[in-house]
Amino acid sequence: MDSKLGHGLDLVKTQDQIYKEKFVSSLRAYVLNDLASDMRQDFEKNVACENDFLDGFEVHKAMKGREIFSRYSSIRCAAQEMVWGSVIDEVNDNIEFLEAQVKSYSNQAEGSLVLDPDFEFPKYYTSLDVHLMPGNYEGRVKGANSLSGAVYDNGFNVFAFGAMGKQFNDIGMSMANCVRLKFPDLLPEVIVDVGCTIGHNTLPWKETFPSAEVYGLDLAGPCLQYAHARAEAMNIKAHFRQASAQELPFDDESVDIVFSSMFLHEMPVKEIRKFMDEAFRVLKKGGVMFHMELPPNDSLTPYDAFYLDWDSYYNNEPFYKTFRDLGYRDLCSTAGFQEKSFFESVMPRFTYVSEDVFEAAVSADASFDENTGRLSDSIQWYGFGSRKD
């Protein structure tokens, strides 16, 4: 991994801090590649041969008593906490610099930022620190309350261990180009990324569709402040708004694309359904709703479902499994989309392969294997959605 983020909000880091980041990033890569492979081999050699599993929940029960699972889970949890611990001091050491840069970029902005000082946060959001990130997306970390976006940006660099592109934007680049190739007749004027955090996957939509107005929405004001400054630092015009997914701040039939990435699983089912209803409401006829997520459990082998559901039990993401047990097609059709308009895609990372390879994957029927959605050196992204008739 490169400790530099490649934009005007880069921190000044000591050698010790850089080495700490690289150690934690390497540890995560070891856990999610090597140790995960060892755990699968143990399952296939010692567990699968003696049992006929129906789903991931049954695999989980069987694996909980295995030494390799305990080792994997312990190290992965420790590494996750170390991700944030490796960068919080860096942010605190650079607070004056960051505040000055955020202010400077805001003053010369091409895009826009709208925050609501009276915004009311839902209880499911305030009740836990998602991803074991201290203070959640809002901050609430001593000395870095207003700069949780910087904690997230630098922490995500450590977290991703080089698997998500140069600007950690490969999900956004992959999803945007998937839509471009699947719907060549779609010429979007307004694109909305819901649950945008700091805009890693928002800005690729502007890069892919430069004539569109691109909006990033999120609950977390500090992340949006950072997202706006980051976009300006990268000379990409985008608009950021503090808003709820359940009350999108757009008129009926005024949006061409509603997008989200790794967002749905952070909400209870009833809130997901409200968001789906809102997406249908704001989309124009011919508009596209597209969500990057992990694939549904019923599309995977019991072991792969178990592996991807790990976060629901051990990474402060309690809604993860409940969401992935849903039928994604039904989620879309219940919101008003025609069943025939449902689509899903499994694709390689756009910024790592040629256009021909990527286009072939996007045009093919979705097929699933152990690399689908699994953060590793061989990851393939999954997305699903519908087009409004």
mmCIF file of C-alpha atoms in Angstrom:
data_model
loop_
_atom_site.group_PDB
_atom_site.id
_atom_site.type_symbol
_atom_site.label_atom_id
_atom_site.label_comp_id
_atom_site.label_asym_id
_atom_site.label_seq_id
_atom_site.Cartn_x
_atom_site.Cartn_y
_atom_site.Cartn_z
ATOM 1 C CA MET A 1 0.000 0.000 0.000
ATOM 2 C CA ASP A 2 1.015 3.646 -0.550
ATOM 3 C CA SER A 3 0.573 5.792 2.565
ATOM 4 C CA LYS A 4 -0.205 8.791 0.326
ATOM 5 C CA LEU A 5 -3.829 9.393 -0.685
ATOM 6 C CA GLY A 6 -2.932 11.432 -3.756
ATOM 7 C CA HIS A 7 -4.892 14.616 -3.090
ATOM 8 C CA GLY A 8 -4.566 17.905 -1.200
ATOM 9 C CA LEU A 9 -5.695 16.460 2.136
ATOM 10 C CA ASP A 10 -2.711 14.145 2.464
ATOM 11 C CA LEU A 11 -1.331 14.023 5.992
ATOM 12 C CA VAL A 12 2.254 14.550 7.054
ATOM 13 C CA LYS A 13 3.217 11.213 8.632
ATOM 14 C CA THR A 14 6.237 10.050 10.564
ATOM 15 C CA GLN A 15 8.137 6.962 9.468
ATOM 16 C CA ASP A 16 6.789 5.112 12.499
ATOM 17 C CA GLN A 17 3.236 5.954 11.470
ATOM 18 C CA ILE A 18 3.848 4.824 7.901
ATOM 19 C CA TYR A 19 5.362 1.537 9.064
ATOM 20 C CA LYS A 20 2.423 0.979 11.410
ATOM 21 C CA GLU A 21 -0.024 1.478 8.539
ATOM 22 C CA LYS A 22 1.868 -0.912 6.291
ATOM 23 C CA PHE A 23 2.080 -3.570 9.001
ATOM 24 C CA VAL A 24 -1.665 -3.455 9.675
ATOM 25 C CA SER A 25 -2.467 -3.472 5.961
ATOM 26 C CA SER A 26 -0.214 -6.500 5.444
ATOM 27 C CA LEU A 27 -1.832 -8.228 8.407
ATOM 28 C CA ARG A 28 -5.283 -7.738 6.884
ATOM 29 C CA ALA A 29 -4.062 -9.078 3.544
ATOM 30 C CA TYR A 30 -2.655 -12.136 5.331
ATOM 31 C CA VAL A 31 -5.914 -12.776 7.190
ATOM 32 C CA LEU A 32 -8.185 -12.337 4.171
ATOM 33 C CA ASN A 33 -5.993 -14.257 1.734
ATOM 34 C CA ASP A 34 -3.709 -16.791 3.439
ATOM 35 C CA LEU A 35 -5.566 -17.470 6.663
ATOM 36 C CA ALA A 36 -8.938 -17.495 4.901
ATOM 37 C CA SER A 37 -7.554 -20.087 2.466
ATOM 38 C CA ASP A 38 -6.344 -22.226 5.374
ATOM 39 C CA MET A 39 -9.784 -22.056 6.966
ATOM 40 C CA ARG A 40 -11.494 -23.163 3.757
ATOM 41 C CA GLN A 41 -9.098 -26.077 3.408
ATOM 42 C CA ASP A 42 -9.800 -27.136 6.991
ATOM 43 C CA PHE A 43 -13.541 -27.006 6.291
ATOM 44 C CA GLU A 44 -13.290 -29.050 3.094
ATOM 45 C CA LYS A 45 -10.925 -31.639 4.589
ATOM 46 C CA ASN A 46 -12.327 -32.067 8.094
ATOM 47 C CA VAL A 47 -15.871 -30.716 8.242
ATOM 48 C CA ALA A 48 -17.620 -30.888 4.864
ATOM 49 C CA CYS A 49 -16.867 -34.584 4.416
ATOM 50 C CA GLU A 50 -18.833 -35.428 7.557
ATOM 51 C CA ASN A 51 -21.844 -33.134 7.106
ATOM 52 C CA ASP A 52 -24.387 -32.028 4.530
ATOM 53 C CA PHE A 53 -24.916 -28.327 5.150
ATOM 54 C CA LEU A 54 -28.065 -26.533 4.045
ATOM 55 C CA ASP A 55 -26.911 -22.955 4.581
ATOM 56 C CA GLY A 56 -24.229 -20.685 5.946
ATOM 57 C CA PHE A 57 -25.756 -20.623 9.422
ATOM 58 C CA GLU A 58 -25.175 -24.362 9.770
ATOM 59 C CA VAL A 59 -21.597 -23.984 8.565
ATOM 60 C CA HIS A 60 -21.069 -21.248 11.136
ATOM 61 C CA LYS A 61 -22.254 -23.523 13.958
ATOM 62 C CA ALA A 62 -19.900 -26.262 12.820
ATOM 63 C CA MET A 63 -16.898 -23.979 12.383
ATOM 64 C CA LYS A 64 -17.204 -22.109 15.679
ATOM 65 C CA GLY A 65 -15.525 -24.944 17.487
ATOM 66 C CA ARG A 66 -12.597 -25.172 15.073
ATOM 67 C CA GLU A 67 -9.220 -23.773 16.135
ATOM 68 C CA ILE A 68 -8.615 -22.247 12.702
ATOM 69 C CA PHE A 69 -11.895 -20.319 12.888
ATOM 70 C CA SER A 70 -11.034 -18.949 16.336
ATOM 71 C CA ARG A 71 -7.596 -17.921 15.113
ATOM 72 C CA TYR A 72 -8.986 -16.335 11.949
ATOM 73 C CA SER A 73 -11.707 -14.422 13.809
ATOM 74 C CA SER A 74 -9.437 -13.217 16.607
ATOM 75 C CA ILE A 75 -6.774 -11.899 14.262
ATOM 76 C CA ARG A 76 -9.295 -10.368 11.883
ATOM 77 C CA CYS A 77 -11.088 -8.516 14.708
ATOM 78 C CA ALA A 78 -7.770 -7.295 16.087
ATOM 79 C CA ALA A 79 -6.656 -6.170 12.628
ATOM 80 C CA GLN A 80 -9.930 -4.292 12.097
ATOM 81 C CA GLU A 81 -9.471 -2.356 15.329
ATOM 82 C CA MET A 82 -5.831 -1.753 14.427
ATOM 83 C CA VAL A 83 -6.898 -0.190 11.118
ATOM 84 C CA TRP A 84 -8.488 2.741 12.936
ATOM 85 C CA GLY A 85 -5.862 2.800 15.691
ATOM 86 C CA SER A 86 -3.129 3.162 13.079
ATOM 87 C CA VAL A 87 -4.541 6.431 11.692
ATOM 88 C CA ILE A 88 -6.327 8.317 14.490
ATOM 89 C CA ASP A 89 -3.079 9.741 15.908
ATOM 90 C CA GLU A 90 -2.054 10.830 12.401
ATOM 91 C CA VAL A 91 -5.283 12.775 12.034
ATOM 92 C CA ASN A 92 -4.898 14.352 15.482
ATOM 93 C CA ASP A 93 -1.341 15.392 14.607
ATOM 94 C CA ASN A 94 -2.596 17.135 11.448
ATOM 95 C CA ILE A 95 -5.791 18.749 12.706
ATOM 96 C CA GLU A 96 -4.782 22.372 12.098
ATOM 97 C CA PHE A 97 -3.558 21.537 8.598
ATOM 98 C CA LEU A 98 -6.729 19.590 7.760
ATOM 99 C CA GLU A 99 -9.065 22.270 9.060
ATOM 100 C CA ALA A 100 -7.227 24.905 7.029
ATOM 101 C CA GLN A 101 -7.340 22.773 3.882
ATOM 102 C CA VAL A 102 -11.036 21.958 4.277
ATOM 103 C CA LYS A 103 -11.795 25.650 4.709
ATOM 104 C CA SER A 104 -9.630 26.636 1.762
ATOM 105 C CA TYR A 105 -11.220 24.135 -0.626
ATOM 106 C CA SER A 106 -14.698 25.087 0.556
ATOM 107 C CA ASN A 107 -14.039 28.748 -0.230
ATOM 108 C CA GLN A 108 -13.019 27.996 -3.829
ATOM 109 C CA ALA A 109 -15.629 25.317 -4.428
ATOM 110 C CA GLU A 110 -17.061 24.398 -7.808
ATOM 111 C CA GLY A 111 -19.358 21.858 -6.206
ATOM 112 C CA SER A 112 -21.521 22.388 -3.132
ATOM 113 C CA LEU A 113 -22.111 21.223 0.433
ATOM 114 C CA VAL A 114 -25.395 21.431 2.345
ATOM 115 C CA LEU A 115 -25.545 20.397 6.014
ATOM 116 C CA ASP A 116 -28.534 20.420 8.349
ATOM 117 C CA PRO A 117 -27.697 21.531 11.931
ATOM 118 C CA ASP A 118 -31.034 20.130 13.148
ATOM 119 C CA PHE A 119 -30.665 16.755 11.450
ATOM 120 C CA GLU A 120 -32.129 13.884 13.485
ATOM 121 C CA PHE A 121 -30.197 10.626 13.329
ATOM 122 C CA PRO A 122 -32.008 7.265 13.433
ATOM 123 C CA LYS A 123 -31.373 5.069 16.473
ATOM 124 C CA TYR A 124 -30.044 2.165 14.425
ATOM 125 C CA TYR A 125 -27.284 4.500 13.220
ATOM 126 C CA THR A 126 -26.296 6.011 16.571
ATOM 127 C CA SER A 127 -26.462 2.800 18.610
ATOM 128 C CA LEU A 128 -23.176 1.228 17.463
ATOM 129 C CA ASP A 129 -19.792 1.876 15.874
ATOM 130 C CA VAL A 130 -20.100 0.219 12.459
ATOM 131 C CA HIS A 131 -16.990 -1.656 11.271
ATOM 132 C CA LEU A 132 -15.605 -1.216 14.816
ATOM 133 C CA MET A 133 -14.719 2.363 13.774
ATOM 134 C CA PRO A 134 -14.456 4.427 16.984
ATOM 135 C CA GLY A 135 -17.184 7.051 17.051
ATOM 136 C CA ASN A 136 -18.818 5.645 13.914
ATOM 137 C CA TYR A 137 -18.972 7.932 10.857
ATOM 138 C CA GLU A 138 -19.687 10.960 13.040
ATOM 139 C CA GLY A 139 -16.330 10.900 14.777
ATOM 140 C CA ARG A 140 -16.789 11.356 18.503
ATOM 141 C CA VAL A 141 -13.063 10.556 18.846
ATOM 142 C CA LYS A 142 -11.059 12.922 21.026
ATOM 143 C CA GLY A 143 -9.413 15.580 18.909
ATOM 144 C CA ALA A 144 -10.843 14.315 15.622
ATOM 145 C CA ASN A 145 -14.583 14.880 16.027
ATOM 146 C CA SER A 146 -14.889 17.152 13.016
ATOM 147 C CA LEU A 147 -12.498 15.091 10.940
ATOM 148 C CA SER A 148 -13.926 11.572 10.958
ATOM 149 C CA GLY A 149 -13.742 11.774 7.173
ATOM 150 C CA ALA A 150 -9.950 11.919 7.397
ATOM 151 C CA VAL A 151 -9.952 8.943 9.767
ATOM 152 C CA TYR A 152 -12.112 7.046 7.295
ATOM 153 C CA ASP A 153 -10.050 7.990 4.231
ATOM 154 C CA ASN A 154 -6.709 7.053 5.739
ATOM 155 C CA GLY A 155 -8.154 4.028 7.503
ATOM 156 C CA PHE A 156 -9.754 2.785 4.304
ATOM 157 C CA ASN A 157 -6.354 2.917 2.639
ATOM 158 C CA VAL A 158 -5.019 0.549 5.308
ATOM 159 C CA PHE A 159 -8.186 -1.566 5.221
ATOM 160 C CA ALA A 160 -8.161 -2.122 1.451
ATOM 161 C CA PHE A 161 -4.501 -3.324 1.226
ATOM 162 C CA GLY A 162 -4.309 -2.157 -2.394
ATOM 163 C CA ALA A 163 -7.360 -4.114 -3.576
ATOM 164 C CA MET A 164 -9.668 -1.184 -4.362
ATOM 165 C CA GLY A 165 -7.806 0.947 -6.858
ATOM 166 C CA LYS A 166 -5.481 3.926 -6.704
ATOM 167 C CA GLN A 167 -8.049 6.284 -5.182
ATOM 168 C CA PHE A 168 -9.974 3.414 -3.514
ATOM 169 C CA ASN A 169 -12.545 4.121 -6.215
ATOM 170 C CA ASP A 170 -12.674 0.842 -8.097
ATOM 171 C CA ILE A 171 -16.173 -0.011 -6.861
ATOM 172 C CA GLY A 172 -17.503 3.276 -8.209
ATOM 173 C CA MET A 173 -15.571 2.974 -11.469
ATOM 174 C CA SER A 174 -16.769 -0.597 -11.946
ATOM 175 C CA MET A 175 -20.427 0.154 -11.189
ATOM 176 C CA ALA A 176 -20.535 3.349 -13.268
ATOM 177 C CA ASN A 177 -18.984 1.637 -16.269
ATOM 178 C CA CYS A 178 -21.246 -1.363 -15.832
ATOM 179 C CA VAL A 179 -24.233 0.975 -16.194
ATOM 180 C CA ARG A 180 -22.586 2.745 -19.134
ATOM 181 C CA LEU A 181 -22.151 -0.549 -20.979
ATOM 182 C CA LYS A 182 -25.459 -2.136 -20.013
ATOM 183 C CA PHE A 183 -27.561 0.894 -20.864
ATOM 184 C CA PRO A 184 -25.855 2.736 -23.732
ATOM 185 C CA ASP A 185 -29.049 4.706 -24.401
ATOM 186 C CA LEU A 186 -29.017 6.204 -20.897
ATOM 187 C CA LEU A 187 -27.606 9.734 -20.904
ATOM 188 C CA PRO A 188 -27.912 10.725 -17.253
ATOM 189 C CA GLU A 189 -28.350 14.311 -16.180
ATOM 190 C CA VAL A 190 -28.704 13.683 -12.429
ATOM 191 C CA ILE A 191 -26.947 10.883 -10.510
ATOM 192 C CA VAL A 192 -27.349 10.292 -6.773
ATOM 193 C CA ASP A 193 -25.019 8.206 -4.586
ATOM 194 C CA VAL A 194 -26.804 7.389 -1.330
ATOM 195 C CA GLY A 195 -24.662 6.593 1.700
ATOM 196 C CA CYS A 196 -21.627 8.149 0.040
ATOM 197 C CA THR A 197 -19.427 8.537 3.163
ATOM 198 C CA ILE A 198 -16.460 10.552 1.778
ATOM 199 C CA GLY A 199 -17.171 10.087 -1.916
ATOM 200 C CA HIS A 200 -14.746 7.304 -2.889
ATOM 201 C CA ASN A 201 -17.426 5.848 -5.147
ATOM 202 C CA THR A 202 -19.310 9.071 -5.870
ATOM 203 C CA LEU A 203 -16.675 10.828 -7.945
ATOM 204 C CA PRO A 204 -16.262 7.986 -10.481
ATOM 205 C CA TRP A 205 -19.813 8.674 -11.677
ATOM 206 C CA LYS A 206 -18.795 12.223 -12.561
ATOM 207 C CA GLU A 207 -15.679 10.911 -14.292
ATOM 208 C CA THR A 208 -17.734 8.388 -16.268
ATOM 209 C CA PHE A 209 -20.617 10.757 -17.045
ATOM 210 C CA PRO A 210 -18.964 14.215 -16.996
ATOM 211 C CA SER A 211 -22.061 16.114 -18.165
ATOM 212 C CA ALA A 212 -24.203 14.825 -15.273
ATOM 213 C CA GLU A 213 -24.814 16.581 -11.976
ATOM 214 C CA VAL A 214 -23.617 14.152 -9.305
ATOM 215 C CA TYR A 215 -24.864 14.209 -5.709
ATOM 216 C CA GLY A 216 -23.530 12.337 -2.686
ATOM 217 C CA LEU A 217 -25.903 11.923 0.257
ATOM 218 C CA ASP A 218 -25.061 10.758 3.756
ATOM 219 C CA LEU A 219 -26.139 11.099 7.383
ATOM 220 C CA ALA A 220 -22.673 12.012 8.661
ATOM 221 C CA GLY A 221 -21.940 15.727 8.431
ATOM 222 C CA PRO A 222 -18.191 15.417 9.185
ATOM 223 C CA CYS A 223 -17.766 12.864 6.412
ATOM 224 C CA LEU A 224 -19.632 15.107 3.978
ATOM 225 C CA GLN A 225 -17.433 18.089 4.855
ATOM 226 C CA TYR A 226 -14.368 16.015 4.093
ATOM 227 C CA ALA A 227 -15.975 14.524 0.965
ATOM 228 C CA HIS A 228 -16.633 17.985 -0.424
ATOM 229 C CA ALA A 229 -13.080 19.193 0.257
ATOM 230 C CA ARG A 230 -11.660 15.965 -1.169
ATOM 231 C CA ALA A 231 -13.640 16.368 -4.390
ATOM 232 C CA GLU A 232 -12.462 19.963 -4.754
ATOM 233 C CA ALA A 233 -8.876 18.894 -4.071
ATOM 234 C CA MET A 234 -9.211 16.395 -6.921
ATOM 235 C CA ASN A 235 -10.784 19.015 -9.237
ATOM 236 C CA ILE A 236 -13.993 17.028 -9.575
ATOM 237 C CA LYS A 237 -17.264 18.925 -9.247
ATOM 238 C CA ALA A 238 -19.822 17.130 -7.072
ATOM 239 C CA HIS A 239 -22.571 18.132 -4.663
ATOM 240 C CA PHE A 240 -22.883 16.740 -1.148
ATOM 241 C CA ARG A 241 -26.015 16.828 1.011
ATOM 242 C CA GLN A 242 -26.839 15.674 4.521
ATOM 243 C CA ALA A 243 -29.986 13.649 4.005
ATOM 244 C CA SER A 244 -31.725 10.422 4.840
ATOM 245 C CA ALA A 245 -32.106 7.582 2.350
ATOM 246 C CA GLN A 246 -35.720 7.322 3.505
ATOM 247 C CA GLU A 247 -36.444 10.945 2.523
ATOM 248 C CA LEU A 248 -34.448 11.709 -0.608
ATOM 249 C CA PRO A 249 -34.295 15.491 -1.248
ATOM 250 C CA PHE A 250 -35.373 15.246 -4.882
ATOM 251 C CA ASP A 251 -38.646 15.760 -6.725
ATOM 252 C CA ASP A 252 -40.631 12.912 -8.226
ATOM 253 C CA GLU A 253 -39.111 11.571 -11.461
ATOM 254 C CA SER A 254 -36.147 13.980 -11.378
ATOM 255 C CA VAL A 255 -33.170 11.583 -11.119
ATOM 256 C CA ASP A 256 -31.604 9.323 -13.754
ATOM 257 C CA ILE A 257 -29.496 7.008 -11.564
ATOM 258 C CA VAL A 258 -29.824 6.122 -7.885
ATOM 259 C CA PHE A 259 -26.749 4.267 -6.678
ATOM 260 C CA SER A 260 -25.392 2.893 -3.423
ATOM 261 C CA SER A 261 -22.294 0.905 -2.483
ATOM 262 C CA MET A 262 -22.060 -1.400 0.541
ATOM 263 C CA PHE A 263 -24.849 0.616 2.135
ATOM 264 C CA LEU A 264 -28.053 -1.427 2.226
ATOM 265 C CA HIS A 265 -26.674 -3.929 4.727
ATOM 266 C CA GLU A 266 -26.163 -1.166 7.296
ATOM 267 C CA MET A 267 -29.929 -0.645 7.727
ATOM 268 C CA PRO A 268 -32.821 -2.690 9.130
ATOM 269 C CA VAL A 269 -35.063 -4.277 6.501
ATOM 270 C CA LYS A 270 -37.914 -1.793 6.969
ATOM 271 C CA GLU A 271 -35.500 1.087 6.301
ATOM 272 C CA ILE A 272 -34.132 -0.659 3.215
ATOM 273 C CA ARG A 273 -37.659 -0.973 1.850
ATOM 274 C CA LYS A 274 -38.362 2.722 2.512
ATOM 275 C CA PHE A 275 -35.202 3.619 0.601
ATOM 276 C CA MET A 276 -36.238 1.396 -2.305
ATOM 277 C CA ASP A 277 -39.612 3.153 -2.403
ATOM 278 C CA GLU A 278 -37.864 6.517 -2.449
ATOM 279 C CA ALA A 279 -35.519 5.428 -5.226
ATOM 280 C CA PHE A 280 -38.503 4.416 -7.341
ATOM 281 C CA ARG A 281 -40.233 7.730 -6.596
ATOM 282 C CA VAL A 282 -37.365 10.007 -7.636
ATOM 283 C CA LEU A 283 -36.286 8.051 -10.713
ATOM 284 C CA LYS A 284 -37.373 9.227 -14.140
ATOM 285 C CA LYS A 285 -38.912 6.720 -16.495
ATOM 286 C CA GLY A 286 -35.991 4.874 -17.980
ATOM 287 C CA GLY A 287 -33.876 5.668 -14.930
ATOM 288 C CA VAL A 288 -31.742 3.030 -13.222
ATOM 289 C CA MET A 289 -31.398 1.973 -9.595
ATOM 290 C CA PHE A 290 -28.143 0.119 -8.959
ATOM 291 C CA HIS A 291 -26.685 -1.200 -5.705
ATOM 292 C CA MET A 292 -23.230 -2.619 -5.137
ATOM 293 C CA GLU A 293 -23.463 -5.187 -2.351
ATOM 294 C CA LEU A 294 -22.419 -8.681 -1.417
ATOM 295 C CA PRO A 295 -24.363 -11.350 -3.315
ATOM 296 C CA PRO A 296 -27.483 -12.876 -1.721
ATOM 297 C CA ASN A 297 -26.976 -15.968 0.384
ATOM 298 C CA ASP A 298 -29.203 -18.135 -1.797
ATOM 299 C CA SER A 299 -26.825 -17.646 -4.740
ATOM 300 C CA LEU A 300 -23.794 -19.004 -2.883
ATOM 301 C CA THR A 301 -22.570 -22.279 -1.501
ATOM 302 C CA PRO A 302 -23.222 -22.708 2.234
ATOM 303 C CA TYR A 303 -19.534 -22.151 2.981
ATOM 304 C CA ASP A 304 -19.291 -18.951 0.939
ATOM 305 C CA ALA A 305 -22.474 -17.642 2.576
ATOM 306 C CA PHE A 306 -20.960 -18.378 5.990
ATOM 307 C CA TYR A 307 -17.719 -16.645 5.056
ATOM 308 C CA LEU A 308 -19.380 -13.431 3.881
ATOM 309 C CA ASP A 309 -21.774 -13.355 6.850
ATOM 310 C CA TRP A 310 -18.818 -13.183 9.259
ATOM 311 C CA ASP A 311 -19.147 -9.391 9.489
ATOM 312 C CA SER A 312 -22.692 -9.661 10.807
ATOM 313 C CA TYR A 313 -21.478 -11.453 13.915
ATOM 314 C CA TYR A 314 -18.022 -9.979 14.559
ATOM 315 C CA ASN A 315 -17.674 -6.602 12.814
ATOM 316 C CA ASN A 316 -20.554 -4.564 14.284
ATOM 317 C CA GLU A 317 -22.775 -4.989 11.229
ATOM 318 C CA PRO A 318 -25.862 -6.658 12.754
ATOM 319 C CA PHE A 319 -28.138 -6.154 9.731
ATOM 320 C CA TYR A 320 -25.714 -7.789 7.291
ATOM 321 C CA LYS A 321 -27.039 -11.346 7.283
ATOM 322 C CA THR A 322 -30.698 -10.312 7.497
ATOM 323 C CA PHE A 323 -30.262 -8.251 4.356
ATOM 324 C CA ARG A 324 -28.383 -10.963 2.478
ATOM 325 C CA ASP A 325 -31.077 -13.506 3.321
ATOM 326 C CA LEU A 326 -33.607 -11.373 1.405
ATOM 327 C CA GLY A 327 -34.526 -11.860 -2.217
ATOM 328 C CA TYR A 328 -33.030 -8.907 -4.077
ATOM 329 C CA ARG A 329 -35.444 -9.268 -6.981
ATOM 330 C CA ASP A 330 -38.353 -9.089 -4.552
ATOM 331 C CA LEU A 331 -36.882 -5.968 -2.922
ATOM 332 C CA CYS A 332 -36.985 -4.207 -6.281
ATOM 333 C CA SER A 333 -40.401 -5.434 -7.408
ATOM 334 C CA THR A 334 -42.022 -4.586 -4.051
ATOM 335 C CA ALA A 335 -40.830 -1.010 -4.524
ATOM 336 C CA GLY A 336 -42.657 -0.800 -7.864
ATOM 337 C CA PHE A 337 -40.092 -1.938 -10.430
ATOM 338 C CA GLN A 338 -41.198 -4.530 -12.981
ATOM 339 C CA GLU A 339 -39.759 -7.986 -12.305
ATOM 340 C CA LYS A 340 -38.512 -8.211 -15.883
ATOM 341 C CA SER A 341 -36.384 -5.087 -15.346
ATOM 342 C CA PHE A 342 -34.316 -6.687 -12.571
ATOM 343 C CA PHE A 343 -30.652 -7.230 -13.423
ATOM 344 C CA GLU A 344 -27.504 -8.338 -11.634
ATOM 345 C CA SER A 345 -23.865 -8.383 -12.646
ATOM 346 C CA VAL A 346 -20.642 -9.950 -11.435
ATOM 347 C CA MET A 347 -17.588 -8.168 -12.761
ATOM 348 C CA PRO A 348 -13.808 -7.903 -12.390
ATOM 349 C CA ARG A 349 -12.309 -4.682 -11.071
ATOM 350 C CA PHE A 350 -12.585 -2.103 -13.838
ATOM 351 C CA THR A 351 -9.327 -0.309 -13.059
ATOM 352 C CA TYR A 352 -7.371 -3.585 -13.057
ATOM 353 C CA VAL A 353 -8.473 -5.116 -16.393
ATOM 354 C CA SER A 354 -8.924 -4.129 -20.026
ATOM 355 C CA GLU A 355 -12.199 -2.689 -21.291
ATOM 356 C CA ASP A 356 -12.769 -5.826 -23.411
ATOM 357 C CA VAL A 357 -12.446 -8.149 -20.413
ATOM 358 C CA PHE A 358 -14.711 -5.950 -18.326
ATOM 359 C CA GLU A 359 -17.349 -5.594 -21.053
ATOM 360 C CA ALA A 360 -17.447 -9.367 -21.618
ATOM 361 C CA ALA A 361 -18.135 -9.940 -17.925
ATOM 362 C CA VAL A 362 -20.845 -7.278 -17.779
ATOM 363 C CA SER A 363 -22.636 -8.687 -20.833
ATOM 364 C CA ALA A 364 -22.576 -12.254 -19.484
ATOM 365 C CA ASP A 365 -25.085 -13.763 -17.075
ATOM 366 C CA ALA A 366 -24.088 -13.301 -13.450
ATOM 367 C CA SER A 367 -22.201 -16.293 -12.089
ATOM 368 C CA PHE A 368 -20.930 -16.683 -8.547
ATOM 369 C CA ASP A 369 -17.841 -18.255 -7.023
ATOM 370 C CA GLU A 370 -15.732 -17.895 -3.898
ATOM 371 C CA ASN A 371 -14.237 -14.609 -5.141
ATOM 372 C CA THR A 372 -17.577 -12.839 -5.622
ATOM 373 C CA GLY A 373 -17.731 -10.014 -3.105
ATOM 374 C CA ARG A 374 -14.860 -11.415 -1.045
ATOM 375 C CA LEU A 375 -12.165 -8.821 -0.379
ATOM 376 C CA SER A 376 -9.022 -10.497 -1.642
ATOM 377 C CA ASP A 377 -6.516 -10.191 -4.447
ATOM 378 C CA SER A 378 -9.013 -11.945 -6.768
ATOM 379 C CA ILE A 379 -12.196 -10.109 -5.827
ATOM 380 C CA GLN A 380 -15.114 -9.677 -8.225
ATOM 381 C CA TRP A 381 -17.783 -7.058 -7.532
ATOM 382 C CA TYR A 382 -21.495 -7.793 -7.483
ATOM 383 C CA GLY A 383 -24.291 -5.339 -8.271
ATOM 384 C CA PHE A 384 -28.057 -5.587 -8.669
ATOM 385 C CA GLY A 385 -30.827 -3.244 -9.613
ATOM 386 C CA SER A 386 -33.752 -2.392 -11.854
ATOM 387 C CA ARG A 387 -34.726 0.042 -14.558
ATOM 388 C CA LYS A 388 -37.930 2.037 -14.185
ATOM 389 C CA ASP A 389 -40.376 1.482 -17.025
#
